[in-house]
Short mmCIF file of C-alpha atoms in Angstrom, two decimals:
data_model
loop_
_atom_site.label_atom_id
_atom_site.label_comp_id
_atom_site.label_asym_id
_atom_site.label_seq_id
_atom_site.Cartn_x
_atom_site.Cartn_y
_atom_site.Cartn_z
CA UNK J 192 87.51 105.44 54.85
CA UNK J 193 83.72 105.15 54.75
CA UNK J 194 82.34 102.94 57.51
CA UNK J 195 80.07 100.02 56.58
CA UNK J 196 76.52 100.57 57.79
CA UNK J 197 74.49 98.14 59.87
CA UNK J 198 70.72 98.07 60.40
CA UNK J 199 68.92 96.29 63.24
CA UNK J 200 65.18 95.81 62.79
CA UNK J 201 63.31 94.07 65.63
CA UNK J 202 59.66 93.65 64.70
CA UNK J 203 56.68 93.35 67.02
CA UNK J 204 53.45 91.36 66.78
CA UNK J 205 51.12 91.42 69.77
CA UNK J 206 48.80 88.90 68.05
CA UNK J 207 51.39 86.13 68.25
CA UNK J 208 50.06 82.58 68.23
CA UNK J 209 49.92 81.27 71.82
CA UNK J 210 50.46 84.76 73.30
CA UNK J 211 47.37 84.95 75.48
CA UNK J 212 45.61 88.34 75.71
CA UNK J 213 46.31 88.56 79.44
CA UNK J 214 50.02 88.05 78.73
CA UNK J 215 50.31 90.80 76.08
CA UNK J 216 50.88 93.59 78.59
CA UNK J 217 53.80 91.61 80.01
CA UNK J 218 55.37 91.47 76.53
CA UNK J 219 54.91 95.21 76.07
CA UNK J 220 56.73 95.87 79.33
CA UNK J 221 59.28 93.05 79.31
CA UNK J 222 60.23 93.14 75.61
CA UNK J 223 59.29 96.37 73.84
CA UNK J 224 59.95 98.73 76.73
CA UNK J 225 63.26 97.10 77.66
CA UNK J 226 64.36 97.28 74.03
CA UNK J 227 63.52 100.99 73.93
CA UNK J 228 65.39 101.56 77.20
CA UNK J 229 68.43 99.77 75.79
CA UNK J 230 68.44 101.91 72.64
CA UNK J 231 68.05 105.08 74.73
CA UNK J 232 71.03 104.13 76.89
CA UNK J 233 73.42 103.33 74.03
CA UNK J 234 74.80 105.06 70.95
CA UNK J 235 72.97 102.74 68.59
CA UNK J 236 69.91 103.43 66.46
CA UNK J 237 67.47 100.91 65.05
CA UNK J 238 64.44 100.40 62.90
CA UNK J 239 61.38 99.11 64.77
CA UNK J 240 58.51 97.42 63.00
CA UNK J 241 55.08 96.82 64.44
CA UNK J 242 51.64 96.03 63.11
CA UNK J 243 49.03 98.73 63.61
CA UNK J 244 47.17 96.72 66.22
CA UNK J 245 50.42 96.25 68.17
CA UNK J 246 50.91 100.03 68.31
CA UNK J 247 47.26 100.66 69.18
CA UNK J 248 47.06 98.01 71.90
CA UNK J 249 50.35 99.17 73.42
CA UNK J 250 49.08 102.75 73.43
CA UNK J 251 45.94 101.63 75.28
CA UNK J 252 47.55 99.23 77.75
CA UNK J 253 51.02 100.72 78.24
CA UNK J 254 51.03 104.37 77.07
CA UNK J 255 54.35 104.95 78.82
CA UNK J 256 55.93 102.47 76.39
CA UNK J 257 54.60 104.42 73.41
CA UNK J 258 56.00 107.61 74.96
CA UNK J 259 59.45 106.00 75.01
CA UNK J 260 58.98 104.96 71.38
CA UNK J 261 58.04 108.54 70.44
CA UNK J 262 61.05 109.87 72.31
CA UNK J 263 63.42 107.65 70.33
CA UNK J 264 61.78 108.70 67.06
CA UNK J 265 62.17 112.39 67.95
CA UNK J 266 65.81 111.80 68.89
CA UNK J 267 66.54 110.17 65.52
CA UNK J 268 67.47 106.89 67.22
CA UNK J 269 64.56 104.83 65.89
CA UNK J 270 62.69 104.73 62.59
CA UNK J 271 59.13 103.36 62.45
CA UNK J 272 58.49 100.53 60.00
CA UNK J 273 54.93 99.32 59.48
CA UNK J 274 53.15 96.21 58.36
CA UNK J 275 49.37 95.86 57.90
CA UNK J 276 47.14 96.61 60.88
CA UNK J 277 46.52 92.87 61.32
CA UNK J 278 49.32 90.31 61.22
CA UNK J 279 48.29 88.20 58.28
CA UNK J 280 49.94 86.33 55.45
CA UNK J 281 49.51 88.76 52.58
CA UNK J 282 50.07 86.12 49.91
CA UNK J 283 47.00 84.20 51.09
CA UNK J 284 44.36 86.94 51.13
CA UNK J 285 42.77 89.36 48.61
CA UNK J 286 45.08 92.26 47.67
CA UNK J 287 42.34 94.86 48.34
CA UNK J 288 42.14 93.70 51.94
CA UNK J 289 45.94 93.92 52.26
CA UNK J 290 45.93 97.47 50.93
CA UNK J 291 43.17 98.65 53.25
CA UNK J 292 44.82 97.12 56.29
CA UNK J 293 48.20 98.61 55.38
CA UNK J 294 46.77 102.12 55.01
CA UNK J 295 44.91 101.71 58.30
CA UNK J 296 48.17 100.70 59.98
CA UNK J 297 49.95 103.78 58.64
CA UNK J 298 47.14 105.95 60.03
CA UNK J 299 47.50 104.30 63.44
CA UNK J 300 51.27 104.82 63.51
CA UNK J 301 50.76 108.49 62.67
CA UNK J 302 48.02 108.88 65.27
CA UNK J 303 50.05 107.48 68.17
CA UNK J 304 53.60 108.56 67.24
CA UNK J 305 53.11 111.63 65.05
CA UNK J 306 55.11 110.00 62.24
CA UNK J 307 53.85 108.24 59.14
CA UNK J 308 56.18 105.36 58.22
CA UNK J 309 57.85 105.30 54.81
CA UNK J 310 59.30 101.78 55.15
CA UNK J 311 57.11 98.68 55.06
CA UNK J 312 57.40 95.14 56.42
CA UNK J 313 55.65 92.12 54.92
CA UNK J 314 54.67 89.67 57.72
CA UNK J 315 56.61 86.41 57.47
CA UNK J 316 57.89 87.71 54.08
CA UNK J 317 55.13 85.66 52.44
CA UNK J 318 55.34 86.31 48.72
CA UNK J 319 52.98 86.99 45.84
CA UNK J 320 53.81 89.07 42.78
CA UNK J 321 51.32 91.81 43.64
CA UNK J 322 52.93 92.68 47.00
CA UNK J 323 55.29 95.42 45.72
CA UNK J 324 52.33 97.11 44.04
CA UNK J 325 50.29 97.01 47.26
CA UNK J 326 53.07 98.65 49.27
CA UNK J 327 53.70 101.29 46.64
CA UNK J 328 50.00 102.09 46.29
CA UNK J 329 49.79 102.49 50.07
CA UNK J 330 52.34 105.31 49.78
CA UNK J 331 55.43 103.55 51.13
CA UNK J 332 58.88 104.18 49.65
CA UNK J 333 60.54 100.90 50.52
CA UNK J 334 59.86 97.33 51.63
CA UNK J 335 61.99 95.00 53.75
CA UNK J 336 62.51 91.78 51.79
CA UNK J 337 63.76 88.25 52.37
CA UNK J 338 67.06 87.72 50.55
CA UNK J 339 66.86 83.95 50.89
CA UNK J 340 63.61 83.83 48.90
CA UNK J 341 65.21 85.94 46.16
CA UNK J 342 68.40 83.89 46.07
CA UNK J 343 66.52 80.58 45.97
CA UNK J 344 64.79 81.81 42.81
CA UNK J 345 68.13 81.29 41.00
CA UNK J 346 68.31 77.73 39.72
CA UNK J 347 72.01 77.26 40.41
CA UNK J 348 71.62 78.33 44.05
CA UNK J 349 68.57 76.09 44.52
CA UNK J 350 70.51 73.18 43.03
CA UNK J 351 73.65 73.86 45.08
CA UNK J 352 71.76 74.04 48.37
CA UNK J 353 69.39 71.16 47.69
CA UNK J 354 66.58 73.14 49.34
CA UNK J 355 63.05 72.42 48.17
CA UNK J 356 59.82 74.27 48.84
CA UNK J 357 56.82 72.26 50.03
CA UNK J 358 53.47 73.45 51.34
CA UNK J 359 53.82 70.89 54.14
CA UNK J 360 57.19 72.29 55.21
CA UNK J 361 57.49 74.47 58.30
CA UNK J 362 60.87 75.93 57.33
CA UNK J 363 64.41 75.19 56.23
CA UNK J 364 65.73 77.84 58.60
CA UNK J 365 68.64 75.93 60.10
CA UNK J 366 69.87 74.88 56.65
CA UNK J 367 69.95 78.29 54.95
CA UNK J 368 73.65 78.57 55.75
CA UNK J 369 74.10 76.57 52.54
CA UNK J 370 73.09 79.69 50.59
CA UNK J 371 75.88 81.70 52.20
CA UNK J 372 78.37 78.94 51.48
CA UNK J 373 77.47 79.13 47.81
CA UNK J 374 77.42 82.93 47.40
CA UNK J 375 80.33 83.87 49.70
CA UNK J 376 82.68 84.53 46.77
CA UNK J 377 80.03 85.64 44.25
CA UNK J 378 79.52 89.43 44.21
CA UNK J 379 76.72 89.10 41.67
CA UNK J 380 74.60 87.62 44.50
CA UNK J 381 76.15 89.27 47.57
CA UNK J 382 75.26 92.70 46.16
CA UNK J 383 71.57 92.10 46.79
CA UNK J 384 72.22 91.75 50.54
CA UNK J 385 74.64 94.69 50.78
CA UNK J 386 72.68 97.18 48.66
CA UNK J 387 69.19 98.57 48.37
CA UNK J 388 67.44 97.37 45.20
CA UNK J 389 64.79 98.98 43.06
CA UNK J 390 61.89 96.76 42.03
CA UNK J 391 60.48 97.03 38.49
CA UNK J 392 57.63 99.23 39.82
CA UNK J 393 60.07 101.66 41.47
CA UNK J 394 59.66 100.46 45.07
CA UNK J 395 62.95 100.35 46.99
CA UNK J 396 63.87 96.98 48.54
CA UNK J 397 66.06 96.27 51.58
CA UNK J 398 67.03 92.61 52.01
CA UNK J 399 67.49 90.62 55.23
CA UNK J 400 68.81 87.05 55.41
CA UNK J 401 68.71 84.17 57.86
CA UNK J 402 72.40 83.54 57.16
CA UNK J 403 72.97 86.32 59.71
CA UNK J 404 69.67 86.56 61.60
CA UNK J 405 69.55 82.89 62.56
CA UNK J 406 73.01 83.03 64.13
CA UNK J 407 72.01 86.06 66.20
CA UNK J 408 68.71 84.50 67.26
CA UNK J 409 70.38 81.35 68.57
CA UNK J 410 72.87 83.53 70.42
CA UNK J 411 70.04 85.52 72.02
CA UNK J 412 68.35 82.35 73.21
CA UNK J 413 71.58 80.78 74.50
CA UNK J 414 70.41 77.48 73.01
CA UNK J 415 72.00 74.83 70.83
CA UNK J 416 70.70 73.63 67.50
CA UNK J 417 70.73 69.99 68.51
CA UNK J 418 73.86 69.51 66.41
CA UNK J 419 76.41 71.05 68.78
CA UNK J 420 77.22 70.76 72.46
CA UNK J 421 77.78 74.45 73.22
CA UNK J 422 75.60 77.44 72.37
CA UNK J 423 76.79 79.97 69.79
CA UNK J 424 79.36 82.26 71.39
CA UNK J 425 80.32 85.88 70.89
CA UNK J 426 83.49 84.99 69.01
CA UNK J 427 81.30 83.46 66.28
CA UNK J 428 79.28 86.67 66.11
CA UNK J 429 82.46 88.71 65.77
CA UNK J 430 83.72 86.48 62.97
CA UNK J 431 80.42 86.95 61.16
CA UNK J 432 80.66 90.73 61.42
CA UNK J 433 84.22 90.68 60.07
CA UNK J 434 83.25 88.47 57.11
CA UNK J 435 80.40 90.74 56.13
CA UNK J 436 82.44 93.89 56.64
CA UNK J 437 84.75 92.72 53.87
CA UNK J 438 81.81 91.71 51.69
CA UNK J 439 80.32 95.19 52.11
CA UNK J 440 83.64 96.74 51.12
CA UNK J 441 83.68 94.59 47.97
CA UNK J 442 80.04 94.82 46.92
CA UNK J 443 77.94 97.46 48.68
CA UNK J 444 77.05 99.69 51.59
CA UNK J 445 75.41 97.88 54.53
CA UNK J 446 73.92 94.73 56.05
CA UNK J 447 70.71 94.11 57.99
CA UNK J 448 71.76 91.22 60.27
CA UNK J 449 68.76 91.25 62.61
CA UNK J 450 65.28 91.50 61.19
CA UNK J 451 63.63 89.15 63.64
CA UNK J 452 61.01 89.23 66.37
CA UNK J 453 61.31 91.94 69.01
CA UNK J 454 59.80 89.48 71.45
CA UNK J 455 63.04 87.47 71.45
CA UNK J 456 64.60 90.42 73.28
CA UNK J 457 63.26 89.78 76.77
CA UNK J 458 61.38 86.52 76.26
CA UNK J 459 61.70 83.12 74.59
CA UNK J 460 58.71 84.09 72.44
CA UNK J 461 57.95 81.19 70.09
CA UNK J 462 61.44 79.73 70.02
CA UNK J 463 60.81 76.40 71.78
CA UNK J 464 57.59 75.78 69.87
CA UNK J 465 59.19 76.49 66.51
CA UNK J 466 62.45 74.66 67.06
CA UNK J 467 61.59 71.78 69.38
CA UNK J 468 57.76 71.38 69.35
CA UNK J 469 57.71 72.16 73.07
CA UNK J 470 54.68 73.81 74.70
CA UNK J 471 56.77 76.68 76.06
CA UNK J 472 55.56 80.16 75.17
CA UNK J 473 56.93 83.61 76.04
CA UNK J 474 59.00 82.61 79.02
CA UNK J 475 61.15 85.31 80.58
CA UNK J 476 64.65 85.43 79.05
CA UNK J 477 66.44 88.30 80.83
CA UNK J 478 69.82 87.29 79.45
CA UNK J 479 68.60 87.91 75.91
CA UNK J 480 68.46 91.64 76.63
CA UNK J 481 72.09 91.65 77.78
CA UNK J 482 73.04 89.51 74.78
CA UNK J 483 71.34 91.91 72.37
CA UNK J 484 73.43 94.71 73.85
CA UNK J 485 76.52 92.53 73.39
CA UNK J 486 75.60 92.13 69.72
CA UNK J 487 75.20 95.90 69.32
CA UNK J 488 78.52 96.50 71.08
CA UNK J 489 80.25 93.91 68.89
CA UNK J 490 78.94 95.64 65.76
CA UNK J 491 80.27 98.99 66.96
CA UNK J 492 83.64 97.48 67.90
CA UNK J 493 83.88 95.88 64.47
CA UNK J 494 83.70 99.35 62.93
CA UNK J 495 80.09 99.45 61.74
CA UNK J 496 78.00 102.62 61.67
CA UNK J 497 74.44 102.19 62.94
CA UNK J 498 71.89 103.24 60.33
CA UNK J 499 68.14 103.62 60.03
CA UNK J 500 66.43 101.85 57.10
CA UNK J 501 65.51 105.17 55.51
CA UNK J 502 69.16 106.20 55.43
CA UNK J 503 70.16 103.57 52.85
CA UNK J 504 67.63 104.29 50.11
CA UNK J 505 69.79 106.64 48.07
CA UNK J 506 72.12 104.41 46.05
CA UNK J 507 69.77 101.68 44.89
CA UNK J 508 70.70 99.14 42.24
CA UNK J 509 68.26 97.79 39.68
CA UNK J 510 66.79 94.41 40.56
CA UNK J 511 65.09 92.75 37.60
CA UNK J 512 64.78 89.43 39.48
CA UNK J 513 62.02 90.37 41.93
CA UNK J 514 59.37 88.88 39.65
CA UNK J 515 61.25 85.56 39.74
CA UNK J 516 60.60 85.04 43.45
CA UNK J 517 58.30 82.06 43.69
CA UNK J 518 54.65 82.80 44.39
CA UNK J 519 53.73 81.28 47.75
CA UNK J 520 57.16 81.21 49.45
CA UNK J 521 58.00 82.84 52.78
CA UNK J 522 61.05 83.50 54.90
CA UNK J 523 63.09 80.80 56.69
CA UNK J 524 62.98 78.73 53.50
CA UNK J 525 59.31 78.05 54.20
CA UNK J 526 56.14 78.85 52.30
CA UNK J 527 53.18 81.14 52.70
CA UNK J 528 51.13 78.31 51.25
CA UNK J 529 52.05 76.18 54.27
CA UNK J 530 50.02 78.67 56.31
CA UNK J 531 47.10 78.15 53.94
CA UNK J 532 47.31 74.38 54.28
CA UNK J 533 46.90 73.86 58.01
CA UNK J 534 43.55 72.40 59.00
CA UNK J 535 42.61 75.71 60.64
CA UNK J 536 43.13 77.59 57.37
CA UNK J 537 41.30 74.96 55.37
CA UNK J 538 38.29 75.34 57.64
CA UNK J 539 38.31 79.11 58.18
CA UNK J 540 39.60 80.53 54.90
CA UNK J 541 36.65 79.50 52.69
CA UNK J 542 34.26 81.14 55.17
CA UNK J 543 36.37 84.30 55.22
CA UNK J 544 36.38 84.37 51.43
CA UNK J 545 32.58 84.02 51.34
CA UNK J 546 32.27 86.97 53.73
CA UNK J 547 34.71 88.99 51.59
CA UNK J 548 32.70 88.28 48.46
CA UNK J 549 29.57 89.31 50.35
CA UNK J 550 31.09 92.64 51.33
CA UNK J 551 32.09 93.31 47.73
CA UNK J 552 28.64 92.35 46.40
CA UNK J 553 26.77 94.52 48.90
CA UNK J 554 29.17 97.41 48.26
CA UNK J 555 28.27 97.32 44.55
CA UNK J 556 24.60 97.55 45.47
CA UNK J 557 24.68 100.26 48.18
CA UNK J 558 28.06 101.93 47.78
CA UNK J 559 30.63 102.63 50.48
CA UNK J 560 29.34 102.73 54.05
CA UNK J 561 30.72 102.81 57.61
CA UNK J 562 29.15 99.42 58.23
CA UNK J 563 30.93 97.81 55.27
CA UNK J 564 34.20 99.47 56.26
CA UNK J 565 33.77 98.00 59.73
CA UNK J 566 32.90 94.61 58.22
CA UNK J 567 36.12 94.63 56.20
CA UNK J 568 38.19 95.48 59.28
CA UNK J 569 36.53 92.64 61.23
CA UNK J 570 37.17 90.29 58.33
CA UNK J 571 40.83 91.32 58.15
CA UNK J 572 41.11 90.52 61.85
CA UNK J 573 39.48 87.13 61.26
CA UNK J 574 42.16 86.40 58.65
CA UNK J 575 44.99 86.90 61.17
CA UNK J 576 47.75 84.42 60.44
CA UNK J 577 48.31 83.44 64.05
CA UNK J 578 44.96 81.66 64.35
CA UNK J 579 46.11 79.36 61.54
CA UNK J 580 49.65 78.48 62.62
CA UNK J 581 51.58 76.38 63.44
CA UNK J 582 50.83 73.03 61.79
CA UNK J 583 50.57 69.68 63.56
CA UNK J 584 51.88 68.38 65.90
CA UNK J 585 51.67 71.90 67.32
CA UNK J 586 48.79 74.34 66.90
CA UNK J 587 47.65 77.90 67.52
CA UNK J 588 46.10 78.67 70.88
CA UNK J 589 42.39 78.04 71.36
CA UNK J 590 41.99 81.75 72.08
CA UNK J 591 43.66 82.65 68.74
CA UNK J 592 41.03 80.65 66.87
CA UNK J 593 38.25 81.97 69.12
CA UNK J 594 39.18 85.56 68.25
CA UNK J 595 38.96 84.82 64.52
CA UNK J 596 35.57 83.18 64.89
CA UNK J 597 34.26 86.14 66.87
CA UNK J 598 35.53 88.46 64.16
CA UNK J 599 33.63 86.47 61.52
CA UNK J 600 30.39 86.85 63.49
CA UNK J 601 31.07 90.58 63.83
CA UNK J 602 31.78 91.00 60.11
CA UNK J 603 28.57 89.16 59.26
CA UNK J 604 26.59 91.42 61.60
CA UNK J 605 28.07 94.56 60.03
CA UNK J 606 27.07 93.34 56.54
CA UNK J 607 23.53 92.76 57.82
CA UNK J 608 23.44 96.32 59.13
CA UNK J 609 24.75 97.68 55.83
CA UNK J 610 22.04 95.81 53.92
CA UNK J 611 19.34 97.13 56.26
CA UNK J 612 20.54 100.73 56.02
CA UNK J 613 20.96 100.42 52.25
CA UNK J 614 17.45 99.07 51.82
CA UNK J 615 18.56 95.77 50.28
CA UNK J 616 17.78 93.33 53.13
CA UNK J 617 15.44 91.41 50.87
CA UNK J 618 18.04 90.99 48.15
CA UNK J 619 19.50 87.84 49.60
CA UNK J 620 20.94 86.93 46.24
CA UNK J 621 23.66 89.45 47.12
CA UNK J 622 24.39 87.92 50.50
CA UNK J 623 22.51 86.04 53.19
CA UNK J 624 23.61 87.02 56.73
CA UNK J 625 21.25 84.42 58.19
CA UNK J 626 22.70 81.55 56.19
CA UNK J 627 26.27 82.76 56.75
CA UNK J 628 25.63 82.79 60.50
CA UNK J 629 24.91 79.06 60.36
CA UNK J 630 28.10 78.47 58.38
CA UNK J 631 30.19 80.34 60.95
CA UNK J 632 28.43 78.48 63.75
CA UNK J 633 29.18 75.15 62.08
CA UNK J 634 32.93 75.77 61.91
CA UNK J 635 32.81 77.32 65.40
CA UNK J 636 31.51 74.03 66.83
CA UNK J 637 34.03 72.04 64.79
CA UNK J 638 37.07 74.14 65.80
CA UNK J 639 36.13 74.52 69.45
CA UNK J 640 35.79 70.73 69.74
CA UNK J 641 39.49 70.40 68.85
CA UNK J 642 42.19 69.83 71.42
CA UNK J 643 44.90 72.49 71.17
CA UNK J 644 48.64 72.23 71.65
CA UNK J 645 49.64 72.82 75.27
CA UNK J 646 46.23 71.95 76.70
CA UNK J 647 46.20 69.21 79.33
#
């Protein structure tokens, strides 16, 4: 009898909100490296997603960690999955910028690992209708998707769960179990979680869901949800695997139960900020590594076969409902538009958009140039999502916002250089670097006068 497949996909983001630059090396060693060691020591195989800057910074600061990553790729135990070079909310920025950053990320992966990814990840699963086209145009074969966003696009599921999207909402993560309760005996919905889909444009889609991932995350952290006295135990994990094994037998081929942050394997990452509004960031969580191994062992004991994402692309079903996913939603039952509605976004995004328009205007006048390419990369970095999140009463770190402001200054300088080299410095109707400098400086003074979450 054919074994059900199971895919684990930890994903890494070294630009995390509140992860200070001086603490990033610790995450590389305490999370990424220990994950790679665990995979090397077991019979499992996994997908591993990382932004381009995460791969590049790890290669510079901890090359031995990249060597372990390369070794797992060569051994067929790990498949690279890439997101854009910068961790940003794709639904909130111009598609051209998304495409350029995604291609840059694929180049970086290939440079440092020797392999060009064929599977893509969309940060925070923030949604806009153009996203499948961006990933296909970048040359990727498949995209990891959020099943909950798809399922909530069906009116009867939305009504049955009572979940509502709101730009002020952080997430509905701990309530998404209601989706599973509704679809548990409905193969017409379960099939989207247990099979690869094909989007209308031909891109393959692999769906993850919080109905499994959230349970595993709380188990990794050994924490309670505030509604129970004891943390989630391994027996609950085993029951989950058994339930989904039967659902796979009835409707499909595999499940992807863990597509969550790699930083939760070895640290508390953002858990206490997100769940409890506590100023606790990236604390050491050594038991989470042992618990992740317990999860892998439980999957094997339940009769699952470990699979790489690229190994489940063959028998895809048609999915005509992708275009029904609501523009502006994100994973965890939250919204990408919530990221665009924090006070940091409302202050920084208009300035970023002005710089973007300036790059495009100057490009029309002088053509492509290294300076404008550099300006676009700086601008992409300024648009990083983690300088805009989370909303009050919490906040990004001061340093997260500082990095975005510095990137805006750098982008503005590169546009000035492009105008000088292109002989259009006097054509300030295209763009005025001098005036834009004052605009950046104005929001710099405003944002740096703020008090940030966790500061005494």
